[in-house]
Short mmCIF file of C-alpha atoms and ligand atoms in Angstrom, two decimals:
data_model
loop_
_atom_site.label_atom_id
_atom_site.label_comp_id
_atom_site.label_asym_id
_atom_site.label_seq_id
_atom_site.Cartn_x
_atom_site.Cartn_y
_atom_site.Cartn_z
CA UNK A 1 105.29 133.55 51.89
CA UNK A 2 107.91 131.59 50.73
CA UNK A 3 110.98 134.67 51.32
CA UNK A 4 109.37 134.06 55.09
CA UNK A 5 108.97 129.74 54.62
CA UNK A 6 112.69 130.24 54.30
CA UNK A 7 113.37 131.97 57.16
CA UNK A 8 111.70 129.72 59.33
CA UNK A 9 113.02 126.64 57.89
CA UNK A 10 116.65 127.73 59.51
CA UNK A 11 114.70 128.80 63.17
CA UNK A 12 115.85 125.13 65.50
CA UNK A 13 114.59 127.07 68.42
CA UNK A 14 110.23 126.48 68.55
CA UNK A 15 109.81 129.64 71.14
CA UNK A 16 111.06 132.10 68.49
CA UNK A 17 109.76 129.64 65.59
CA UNK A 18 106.53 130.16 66.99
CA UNK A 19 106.59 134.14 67.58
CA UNK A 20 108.08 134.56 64.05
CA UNK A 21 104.99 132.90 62.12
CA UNK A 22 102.69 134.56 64.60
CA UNK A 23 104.35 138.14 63.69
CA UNK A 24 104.36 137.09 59.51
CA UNK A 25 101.14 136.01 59.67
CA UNK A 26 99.46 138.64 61.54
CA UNK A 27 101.24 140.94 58.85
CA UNK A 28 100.12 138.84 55.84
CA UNK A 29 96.17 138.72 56.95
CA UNK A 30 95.99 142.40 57.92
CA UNK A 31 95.17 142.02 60.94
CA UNK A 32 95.08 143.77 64.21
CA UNK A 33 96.15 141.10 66.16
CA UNK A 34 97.24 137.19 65.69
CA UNK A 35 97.75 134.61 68.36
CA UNK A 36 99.18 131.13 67.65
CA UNK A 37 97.35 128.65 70.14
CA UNK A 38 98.39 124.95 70.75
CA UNK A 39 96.47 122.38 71.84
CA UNK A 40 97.75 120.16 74.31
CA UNK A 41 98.65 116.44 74.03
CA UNK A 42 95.85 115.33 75.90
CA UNK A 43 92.54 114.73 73.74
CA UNK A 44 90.44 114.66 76.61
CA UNK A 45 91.98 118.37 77.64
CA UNK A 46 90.07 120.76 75.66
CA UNK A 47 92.38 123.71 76.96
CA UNK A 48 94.06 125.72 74.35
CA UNK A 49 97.73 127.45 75.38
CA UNK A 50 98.97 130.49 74.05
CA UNK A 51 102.34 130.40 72.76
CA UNK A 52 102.86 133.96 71.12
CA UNK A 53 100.71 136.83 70.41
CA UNK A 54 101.74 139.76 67.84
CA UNK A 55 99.58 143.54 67.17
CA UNK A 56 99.07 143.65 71.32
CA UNK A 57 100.73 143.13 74.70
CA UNK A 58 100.50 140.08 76.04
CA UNK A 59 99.47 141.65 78.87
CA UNK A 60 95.92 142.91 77.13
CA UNK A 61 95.43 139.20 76.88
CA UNK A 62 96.72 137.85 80.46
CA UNK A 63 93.70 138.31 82.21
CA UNK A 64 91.25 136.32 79.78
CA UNK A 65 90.66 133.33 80.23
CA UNK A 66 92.39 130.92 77.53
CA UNK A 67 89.82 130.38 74.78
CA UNK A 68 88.27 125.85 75.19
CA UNK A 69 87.39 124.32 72.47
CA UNK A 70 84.38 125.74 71.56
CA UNK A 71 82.02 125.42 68.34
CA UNK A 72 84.06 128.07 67.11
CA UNK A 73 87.91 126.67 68.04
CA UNK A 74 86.40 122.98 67.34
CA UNK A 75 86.21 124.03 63.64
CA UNK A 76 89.82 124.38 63.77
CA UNK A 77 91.86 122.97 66.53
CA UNK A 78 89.66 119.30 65.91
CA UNK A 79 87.55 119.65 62.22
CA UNK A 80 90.96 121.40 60.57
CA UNK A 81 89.59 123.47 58.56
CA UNK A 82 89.80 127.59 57.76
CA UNK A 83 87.24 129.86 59.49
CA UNK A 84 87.34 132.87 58.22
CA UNK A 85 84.05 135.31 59.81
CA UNK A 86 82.81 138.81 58.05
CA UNK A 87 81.94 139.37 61.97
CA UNK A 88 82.15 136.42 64.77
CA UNK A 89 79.64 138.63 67.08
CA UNK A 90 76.88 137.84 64.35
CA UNK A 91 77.83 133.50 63.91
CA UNK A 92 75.24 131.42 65.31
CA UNK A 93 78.28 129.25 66.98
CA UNK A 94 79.23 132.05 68.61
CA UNK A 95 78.47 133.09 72.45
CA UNK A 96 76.87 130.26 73.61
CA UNK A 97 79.58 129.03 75.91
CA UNK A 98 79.40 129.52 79.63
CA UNK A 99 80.20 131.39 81.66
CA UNK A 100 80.65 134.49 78.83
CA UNK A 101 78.78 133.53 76.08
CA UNK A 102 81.01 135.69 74.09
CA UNK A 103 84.07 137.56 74.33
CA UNK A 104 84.84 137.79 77.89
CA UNK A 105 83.95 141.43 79.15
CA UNK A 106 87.19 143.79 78.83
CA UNK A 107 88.32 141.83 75.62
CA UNK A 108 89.73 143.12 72.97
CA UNK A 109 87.45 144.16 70.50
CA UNK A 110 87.12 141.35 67.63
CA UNK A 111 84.42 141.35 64.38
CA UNK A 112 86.41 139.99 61.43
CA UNK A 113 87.97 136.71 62.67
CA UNK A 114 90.34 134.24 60.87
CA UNK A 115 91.28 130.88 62.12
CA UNK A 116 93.83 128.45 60.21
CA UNK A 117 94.96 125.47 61.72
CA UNK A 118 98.74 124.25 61.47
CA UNK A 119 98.69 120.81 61.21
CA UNK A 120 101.72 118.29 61.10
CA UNK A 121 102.91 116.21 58.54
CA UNK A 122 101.92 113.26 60.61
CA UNK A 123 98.01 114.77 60.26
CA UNK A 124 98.27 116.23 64.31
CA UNK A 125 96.71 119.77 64.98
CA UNK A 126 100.06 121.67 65.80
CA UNK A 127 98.35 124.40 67.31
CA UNK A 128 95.96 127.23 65.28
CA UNK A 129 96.47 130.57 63.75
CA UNK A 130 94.12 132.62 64.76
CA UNK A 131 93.21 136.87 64.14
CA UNK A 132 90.71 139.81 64.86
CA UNK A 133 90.25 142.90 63.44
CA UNK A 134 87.67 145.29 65.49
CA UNK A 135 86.22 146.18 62.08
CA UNK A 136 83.82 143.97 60.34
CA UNK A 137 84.71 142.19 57.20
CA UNK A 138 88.30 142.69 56.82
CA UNK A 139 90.09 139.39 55.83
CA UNK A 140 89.86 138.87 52.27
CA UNK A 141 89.86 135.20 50.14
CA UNK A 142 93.62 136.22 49.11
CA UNK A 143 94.33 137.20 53.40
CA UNK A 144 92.91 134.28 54.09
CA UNK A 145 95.30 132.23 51.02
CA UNK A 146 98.36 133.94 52.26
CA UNK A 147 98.37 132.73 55.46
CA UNK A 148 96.91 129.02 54.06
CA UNK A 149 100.10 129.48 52.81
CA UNK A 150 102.37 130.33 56.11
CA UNK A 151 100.53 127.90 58.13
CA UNK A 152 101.78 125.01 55.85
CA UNK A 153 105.13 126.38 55.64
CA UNK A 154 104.89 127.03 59.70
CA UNK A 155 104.09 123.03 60.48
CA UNK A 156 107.24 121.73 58.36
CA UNK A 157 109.50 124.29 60.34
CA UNK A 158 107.95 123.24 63.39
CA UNK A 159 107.81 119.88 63.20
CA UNK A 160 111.69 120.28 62.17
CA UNK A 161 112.22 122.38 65.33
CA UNK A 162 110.43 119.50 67.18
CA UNK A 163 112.53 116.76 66.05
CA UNK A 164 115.43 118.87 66.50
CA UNK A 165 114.39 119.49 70.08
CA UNK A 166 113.93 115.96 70.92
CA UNK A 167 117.25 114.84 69.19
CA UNK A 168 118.99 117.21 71.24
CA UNK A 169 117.07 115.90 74.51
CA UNK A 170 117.81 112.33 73.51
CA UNK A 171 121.82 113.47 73.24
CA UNK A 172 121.78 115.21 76.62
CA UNK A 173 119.97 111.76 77.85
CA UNK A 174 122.91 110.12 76.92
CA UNK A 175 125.47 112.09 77.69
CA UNK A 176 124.17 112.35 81.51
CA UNK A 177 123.71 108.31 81.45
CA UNK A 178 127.61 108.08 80.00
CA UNK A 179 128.72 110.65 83.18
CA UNK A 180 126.64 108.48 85.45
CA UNK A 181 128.95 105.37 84.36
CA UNK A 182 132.21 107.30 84.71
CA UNK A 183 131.34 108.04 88.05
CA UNK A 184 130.11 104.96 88.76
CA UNK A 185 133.53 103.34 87.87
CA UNK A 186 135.19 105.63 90.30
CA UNK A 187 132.55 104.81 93.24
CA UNK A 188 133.03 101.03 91.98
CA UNK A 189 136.63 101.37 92.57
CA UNK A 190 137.05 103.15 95.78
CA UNK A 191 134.15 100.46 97.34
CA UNK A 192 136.32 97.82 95.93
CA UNK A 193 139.93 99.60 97.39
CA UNK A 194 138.73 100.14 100.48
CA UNK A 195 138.47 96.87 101.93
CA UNK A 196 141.10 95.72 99.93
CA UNK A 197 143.73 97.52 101.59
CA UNK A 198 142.25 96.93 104.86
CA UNK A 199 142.57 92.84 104.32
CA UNK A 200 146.72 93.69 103.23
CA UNK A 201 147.04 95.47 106.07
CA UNK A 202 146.15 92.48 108.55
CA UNK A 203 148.07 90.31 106.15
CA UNK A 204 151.07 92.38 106.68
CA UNK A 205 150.54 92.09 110.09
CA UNK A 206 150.08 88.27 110.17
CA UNK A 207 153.26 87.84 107.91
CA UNK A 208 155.06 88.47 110.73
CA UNK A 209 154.04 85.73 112.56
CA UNK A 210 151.19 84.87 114.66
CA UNK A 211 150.38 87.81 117.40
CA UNK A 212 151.07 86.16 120.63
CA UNK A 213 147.64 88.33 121.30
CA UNK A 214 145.23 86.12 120.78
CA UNK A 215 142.33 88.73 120.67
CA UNK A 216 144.39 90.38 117.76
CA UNK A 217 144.55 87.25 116.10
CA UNK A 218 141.11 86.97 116.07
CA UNK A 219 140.42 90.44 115.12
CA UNK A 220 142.33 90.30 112.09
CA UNK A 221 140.81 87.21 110.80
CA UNK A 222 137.36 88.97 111.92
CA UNK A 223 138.01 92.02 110.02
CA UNK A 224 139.42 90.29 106.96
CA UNK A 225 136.26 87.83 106.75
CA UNK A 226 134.20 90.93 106.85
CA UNK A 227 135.86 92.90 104.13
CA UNK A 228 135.83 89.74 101.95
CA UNK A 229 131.94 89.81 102.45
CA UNK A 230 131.50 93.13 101.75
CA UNK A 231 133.75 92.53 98.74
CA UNK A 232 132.02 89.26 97.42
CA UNK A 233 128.63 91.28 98.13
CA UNK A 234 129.84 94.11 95.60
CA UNK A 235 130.66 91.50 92.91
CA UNK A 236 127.39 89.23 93.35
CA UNK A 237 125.71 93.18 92.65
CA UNK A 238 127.66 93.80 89.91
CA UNK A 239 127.09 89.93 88.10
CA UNK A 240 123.32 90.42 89.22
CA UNK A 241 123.18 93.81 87.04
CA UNK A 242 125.26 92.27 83.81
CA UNK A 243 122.46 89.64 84.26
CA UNK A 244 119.55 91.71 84.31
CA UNK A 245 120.80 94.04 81.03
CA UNK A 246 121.29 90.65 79.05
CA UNK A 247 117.91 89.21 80.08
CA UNK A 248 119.75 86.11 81.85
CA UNK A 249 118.33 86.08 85.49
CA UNK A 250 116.26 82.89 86.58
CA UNK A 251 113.84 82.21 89.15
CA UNK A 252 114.27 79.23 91.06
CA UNK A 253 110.04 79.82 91.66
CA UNK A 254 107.37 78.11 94.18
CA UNK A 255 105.37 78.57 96.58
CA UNK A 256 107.21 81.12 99.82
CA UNK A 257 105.62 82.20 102.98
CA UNK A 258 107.09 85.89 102.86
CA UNK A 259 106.83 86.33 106.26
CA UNK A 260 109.61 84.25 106.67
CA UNK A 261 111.75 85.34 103.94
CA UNK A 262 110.96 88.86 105.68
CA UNK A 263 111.81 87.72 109.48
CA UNK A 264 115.32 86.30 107.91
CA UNK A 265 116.75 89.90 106.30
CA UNK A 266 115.37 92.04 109.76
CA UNK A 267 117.82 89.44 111.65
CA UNK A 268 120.48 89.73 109.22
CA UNK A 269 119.86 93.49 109.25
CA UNK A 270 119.26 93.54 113.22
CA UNK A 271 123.41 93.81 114.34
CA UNK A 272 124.11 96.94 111.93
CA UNK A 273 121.04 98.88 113.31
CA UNK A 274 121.56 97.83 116.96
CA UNK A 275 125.61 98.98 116.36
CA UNK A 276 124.30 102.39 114.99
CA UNK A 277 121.36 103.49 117.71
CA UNK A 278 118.75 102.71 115.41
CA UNK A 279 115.29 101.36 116.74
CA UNK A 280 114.00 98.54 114.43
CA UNK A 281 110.35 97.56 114.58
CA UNK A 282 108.25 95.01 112.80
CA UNK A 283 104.84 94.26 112.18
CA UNK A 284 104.90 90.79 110.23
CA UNK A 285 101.97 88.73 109.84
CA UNK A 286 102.84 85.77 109.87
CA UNK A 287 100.42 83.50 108.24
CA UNK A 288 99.39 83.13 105.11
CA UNK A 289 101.00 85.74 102.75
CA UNK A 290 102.06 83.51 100.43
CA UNK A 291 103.63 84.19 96.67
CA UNK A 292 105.29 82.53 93.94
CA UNK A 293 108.81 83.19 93.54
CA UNK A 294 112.18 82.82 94.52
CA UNK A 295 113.12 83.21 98.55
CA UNK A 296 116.93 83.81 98.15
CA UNK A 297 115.69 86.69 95.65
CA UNK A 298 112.87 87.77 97.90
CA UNK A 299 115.13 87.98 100.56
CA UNK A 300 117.83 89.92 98.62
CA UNK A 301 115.08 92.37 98.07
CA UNK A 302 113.92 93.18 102.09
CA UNK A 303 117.80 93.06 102.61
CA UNK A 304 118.24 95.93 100.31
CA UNK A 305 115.50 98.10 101.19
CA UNK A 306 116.76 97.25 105.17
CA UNK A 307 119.79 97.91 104.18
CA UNK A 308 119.38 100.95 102.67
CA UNK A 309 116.62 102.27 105.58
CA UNK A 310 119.62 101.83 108.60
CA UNK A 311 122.20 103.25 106.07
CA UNK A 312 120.68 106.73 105.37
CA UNK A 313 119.14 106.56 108.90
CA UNK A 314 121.22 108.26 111.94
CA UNK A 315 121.61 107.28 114.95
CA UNK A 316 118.10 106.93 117.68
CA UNK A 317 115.86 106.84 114.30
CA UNK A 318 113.53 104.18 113.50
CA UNK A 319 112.95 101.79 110.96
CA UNK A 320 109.51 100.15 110.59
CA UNK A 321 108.82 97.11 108.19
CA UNK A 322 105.24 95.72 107.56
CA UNK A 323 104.02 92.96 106.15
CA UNK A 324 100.62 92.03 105.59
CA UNK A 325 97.99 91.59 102.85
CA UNK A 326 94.86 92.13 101.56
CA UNK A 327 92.60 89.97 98.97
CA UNK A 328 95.26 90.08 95.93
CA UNK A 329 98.47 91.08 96.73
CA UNK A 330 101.31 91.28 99.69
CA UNK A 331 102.47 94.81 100.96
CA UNK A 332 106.17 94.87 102.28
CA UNK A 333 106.62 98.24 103.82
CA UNK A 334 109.65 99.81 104.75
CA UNK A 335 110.01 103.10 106.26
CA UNK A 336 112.75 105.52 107.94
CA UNK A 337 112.74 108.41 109.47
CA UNK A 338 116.32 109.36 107.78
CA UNK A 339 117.62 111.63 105.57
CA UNK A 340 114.51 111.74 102.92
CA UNK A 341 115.55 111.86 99.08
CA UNK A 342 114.94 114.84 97.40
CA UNK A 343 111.88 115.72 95.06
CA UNK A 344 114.36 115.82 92.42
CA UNK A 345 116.28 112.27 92.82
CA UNK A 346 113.23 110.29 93.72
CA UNK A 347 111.97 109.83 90.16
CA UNK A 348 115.86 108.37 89.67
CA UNK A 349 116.21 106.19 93.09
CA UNK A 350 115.95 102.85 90.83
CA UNK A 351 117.99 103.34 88.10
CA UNK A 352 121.58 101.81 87.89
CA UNK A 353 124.77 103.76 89.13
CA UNK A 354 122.53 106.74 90.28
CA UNK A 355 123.19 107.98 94.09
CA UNK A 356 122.11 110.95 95.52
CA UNK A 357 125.46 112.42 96.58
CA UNK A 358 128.38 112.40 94.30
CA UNK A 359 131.31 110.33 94.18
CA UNK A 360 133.88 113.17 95.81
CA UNK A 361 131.88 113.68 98.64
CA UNK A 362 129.61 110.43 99.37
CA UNK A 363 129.61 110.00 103.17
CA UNK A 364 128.18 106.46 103.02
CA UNK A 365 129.09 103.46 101.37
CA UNK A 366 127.54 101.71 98.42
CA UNK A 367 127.32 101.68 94.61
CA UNK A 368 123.92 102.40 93.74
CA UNK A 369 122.73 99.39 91.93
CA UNK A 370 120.69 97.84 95.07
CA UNK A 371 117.38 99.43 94.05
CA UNK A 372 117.82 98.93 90.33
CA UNK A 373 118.33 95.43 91.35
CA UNK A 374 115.15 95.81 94.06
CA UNK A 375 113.19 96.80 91.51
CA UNK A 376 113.67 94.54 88.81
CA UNK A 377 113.39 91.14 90.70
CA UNK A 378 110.50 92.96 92.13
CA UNK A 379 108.66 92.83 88.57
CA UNK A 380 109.70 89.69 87.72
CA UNK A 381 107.89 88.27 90.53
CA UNK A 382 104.93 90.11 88.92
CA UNK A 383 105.05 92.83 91.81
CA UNK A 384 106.24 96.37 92.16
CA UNK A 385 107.87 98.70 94.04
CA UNK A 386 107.21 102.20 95.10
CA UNK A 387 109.26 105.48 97.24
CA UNK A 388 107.82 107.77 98.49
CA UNK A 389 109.13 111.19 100.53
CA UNK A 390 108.53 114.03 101.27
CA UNK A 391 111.80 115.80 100.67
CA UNK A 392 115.71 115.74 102.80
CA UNK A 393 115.44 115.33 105.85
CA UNK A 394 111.77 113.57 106.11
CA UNK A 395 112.22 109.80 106.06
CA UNK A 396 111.85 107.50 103.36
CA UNK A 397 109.17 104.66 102.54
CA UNK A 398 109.22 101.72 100.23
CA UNK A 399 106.50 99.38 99.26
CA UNK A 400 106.69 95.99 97.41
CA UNK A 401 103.49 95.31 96.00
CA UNK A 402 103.50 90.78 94.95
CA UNK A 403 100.26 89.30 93.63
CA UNK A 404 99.34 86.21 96.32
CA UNK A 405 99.72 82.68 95.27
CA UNK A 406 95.55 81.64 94.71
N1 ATP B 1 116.00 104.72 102.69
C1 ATP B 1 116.64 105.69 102.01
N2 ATP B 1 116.74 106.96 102.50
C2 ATP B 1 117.40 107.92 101.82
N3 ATP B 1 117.97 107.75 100.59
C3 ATP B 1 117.90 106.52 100.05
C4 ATP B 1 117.24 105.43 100.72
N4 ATP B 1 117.33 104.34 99.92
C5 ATP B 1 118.02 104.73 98.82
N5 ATP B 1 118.36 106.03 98.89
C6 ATP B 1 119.11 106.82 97.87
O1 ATP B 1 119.05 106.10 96.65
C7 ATP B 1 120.37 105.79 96.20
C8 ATP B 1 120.37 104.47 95.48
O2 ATP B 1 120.14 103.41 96.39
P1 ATP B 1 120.77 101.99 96.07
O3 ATP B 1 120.36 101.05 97.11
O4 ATP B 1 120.43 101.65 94.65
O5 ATP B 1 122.33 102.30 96.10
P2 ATP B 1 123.34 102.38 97.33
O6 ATP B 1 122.65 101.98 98.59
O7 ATP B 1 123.97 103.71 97.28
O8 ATP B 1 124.42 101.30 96.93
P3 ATP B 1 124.25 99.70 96.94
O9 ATP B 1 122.85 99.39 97.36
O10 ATP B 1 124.50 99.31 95.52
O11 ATP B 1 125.26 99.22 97.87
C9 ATP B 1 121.22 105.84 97.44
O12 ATP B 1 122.57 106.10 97.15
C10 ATP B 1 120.57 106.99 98.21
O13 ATP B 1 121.01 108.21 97.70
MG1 MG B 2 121.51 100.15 98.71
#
């Protein structure tokens, strides 16, 4: 027991961790076969999952269903204790299950059983031990010792394999958020370049003296109000996001008649989605959906998810908002019939930095901290906020969710 303890004290990886105390312990009790069952982290789930099997092919088990947590499993996956049966076919807790009451028909063959649990340091059921032999009264007191033995020797190495697991997960965690900076830094400098060196290049050309043009005149000052904009927008995004890490945003909160909050980002949206083909519609009710906050952050929060809806929205699609309410709470819709976000970005859409296409070849502007910033003025107006899609290509839709003023 212990030559084997040591073994699996050095085995990091819980697949082979697993198979290796099934295969020592099957050998150790004698028995014809041994299967290592875990329950699952769900109490209310009495489902037991097979993680390794040793003395038969998996196969010979595939077709069974996976054993619940019957009288006889309930002794060890929930009561912890040792079962160890002469011959299970004659124990009054066994076969009175539905739908087999019994071993399933084509099972293998089991009379002497043996069930140990393997339970955690922390006191959770790991998973169980447990093995047949097709002739009755095999497993002896000093079988059944042996693999006491292993079992306790089994929960140590997995609970080390565990935390080793979730060490590892926590560094890949990190390493993945530290990437998404670096590339955020790069997107955060091209956004900030790019109208930059638009703005010199009108100021080169009004160095030279006023254009006798008068329309030129008047688009360079144009143009170099707008990329100022879009450049004091970027920094008000950035201060917003050092504000909400350090805990130091305030709401300047009372009473605000959302429908008007809403009706003020559509217009400000209205120019960019007429410029780009896309049909905007509106269903606003306009009385009485009232909540506590602050507009100029309400509104920052429609302008966003506006903002993004005509971005990632080509030309002749729509954009629909709604706003309306029922006895509790406001419900600002907005939904596109754009480019969709994949299954696998959508759990990611409101975290910081994170955009679906990569700095090298992002095709739209932007520097991913609008729905991190969506989301968290969102909740401190008591609210929340919500994406849903059904994959690329599909549209998008966002709901804010704000409790109503009483
Ligand atoms: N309506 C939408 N349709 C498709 N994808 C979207 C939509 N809204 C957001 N996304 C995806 O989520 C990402 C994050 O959105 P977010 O608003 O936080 O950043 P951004 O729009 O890229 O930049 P920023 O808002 O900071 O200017 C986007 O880059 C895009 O990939
Ligand atoms: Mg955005």
């Amino acid at each position: 027991v212990s030559r084997v303890g040591r073994r699996l004290s050095a085995e990091l990886d819980l697949d082979s961790l697993v198979q290796d105390v099934t295969d020592a312990a099957t050998a150790l009790a004698g028995a014809q076969f041994g299967a290592f069952f875990a329950k699952g982290d769900d109490p209310r789930d009495d489902a037991l999952t097979l993680l390794a099997l040793s003395g038969v092919p998996r196969d010979a088990f595939a077709s069974f269903p996976v054993p619940r947590d019957t009288d006889v499993f309930r002794a060890t996956f929930t009561d912890k204790g040792v079962v160890r049966l002469a011959d299970v076919t004659k124990d009054p807790r066994y076969g009175r299950n539905a739908p087999h009451r019994g071993m399933p028909p084509g099972h293998l063959r089991v009379a002497s059983y043996l069930a140990v649990p393997v339970v955690s340091r922390s006191g959770d059921v790991l998973g169980g031990l447990l093995f047949g032999h097709p002739a009755p009264d095999m497993f002896t007191p000093r079988n059944e010792q042996l693999v006491v033995g292993l079992a306790a020797q089994a929960a140590v190495a997995i609970d080390n394999a565990r935390l080793f697991e979730a060490a590892q997960r926590a560094r890949e965690a990190a390493e993945e958020a530290s990437r998404a900076k670096d590339e955020f830094l790069s997107v955060v400098s091209h956004e900030l370049r790019t109208p930059l060196a638009s703005m010199l290049n009108w100021l080169k050309v009004l160095q030279k003296g006023r254009p006798d043009d008068d329309s030129r005149f008047e688009r360079a000052v144009a143009s170099m109000e707008r990329s100022t904009r879009i450049q004091v927008k970027l920094i008000d995004d950035l201060l917003d996001v050092s504000r909400i890490v350090s805990g130091r945003i305030r709401l300047d909160a009372r009473p605000v008649v959302l429908s008007g909050v809403v009706r003020a980002a559509i217009d400000a949206i209205a120019p960019t989605a007429e410029a780009k083909g896309i049909r905007l519609e509106a269903a606003v009710d306009s009385n009485g959906v009232v909540v506590a906050g602050d507009p100029d952050r309400l509104q920052q929060v429609a302008w966003n998810l506006l903002s993004n809806a005509v971005k990632f929205t080509p030309a002749a699609g729509l954009v629909h908002v709604a706003l309306d309410a029922d006895d509790a709470a406001a419900h600002l819709v907005v939904r596109d019939t754009g480019r969709g976000i994949a299954a696998d970005f959508l759990p990611h859409v409101f975290e910081r930095f994170q955009q679906a296409d990569a700095a090298a070849t992002r095709a739209q502007s932007g520097i991913g901290l609008g729905l991190a910033i969506v989301r968290h003025l969102v909740e401190i107006h008591g609210g929340t906020v919500a994406v849903a899609s059904a994959g690329e290509g599909t549209g998008t839709t966002f709901t804010v969710t704000l409790p109503l003023v009483s």
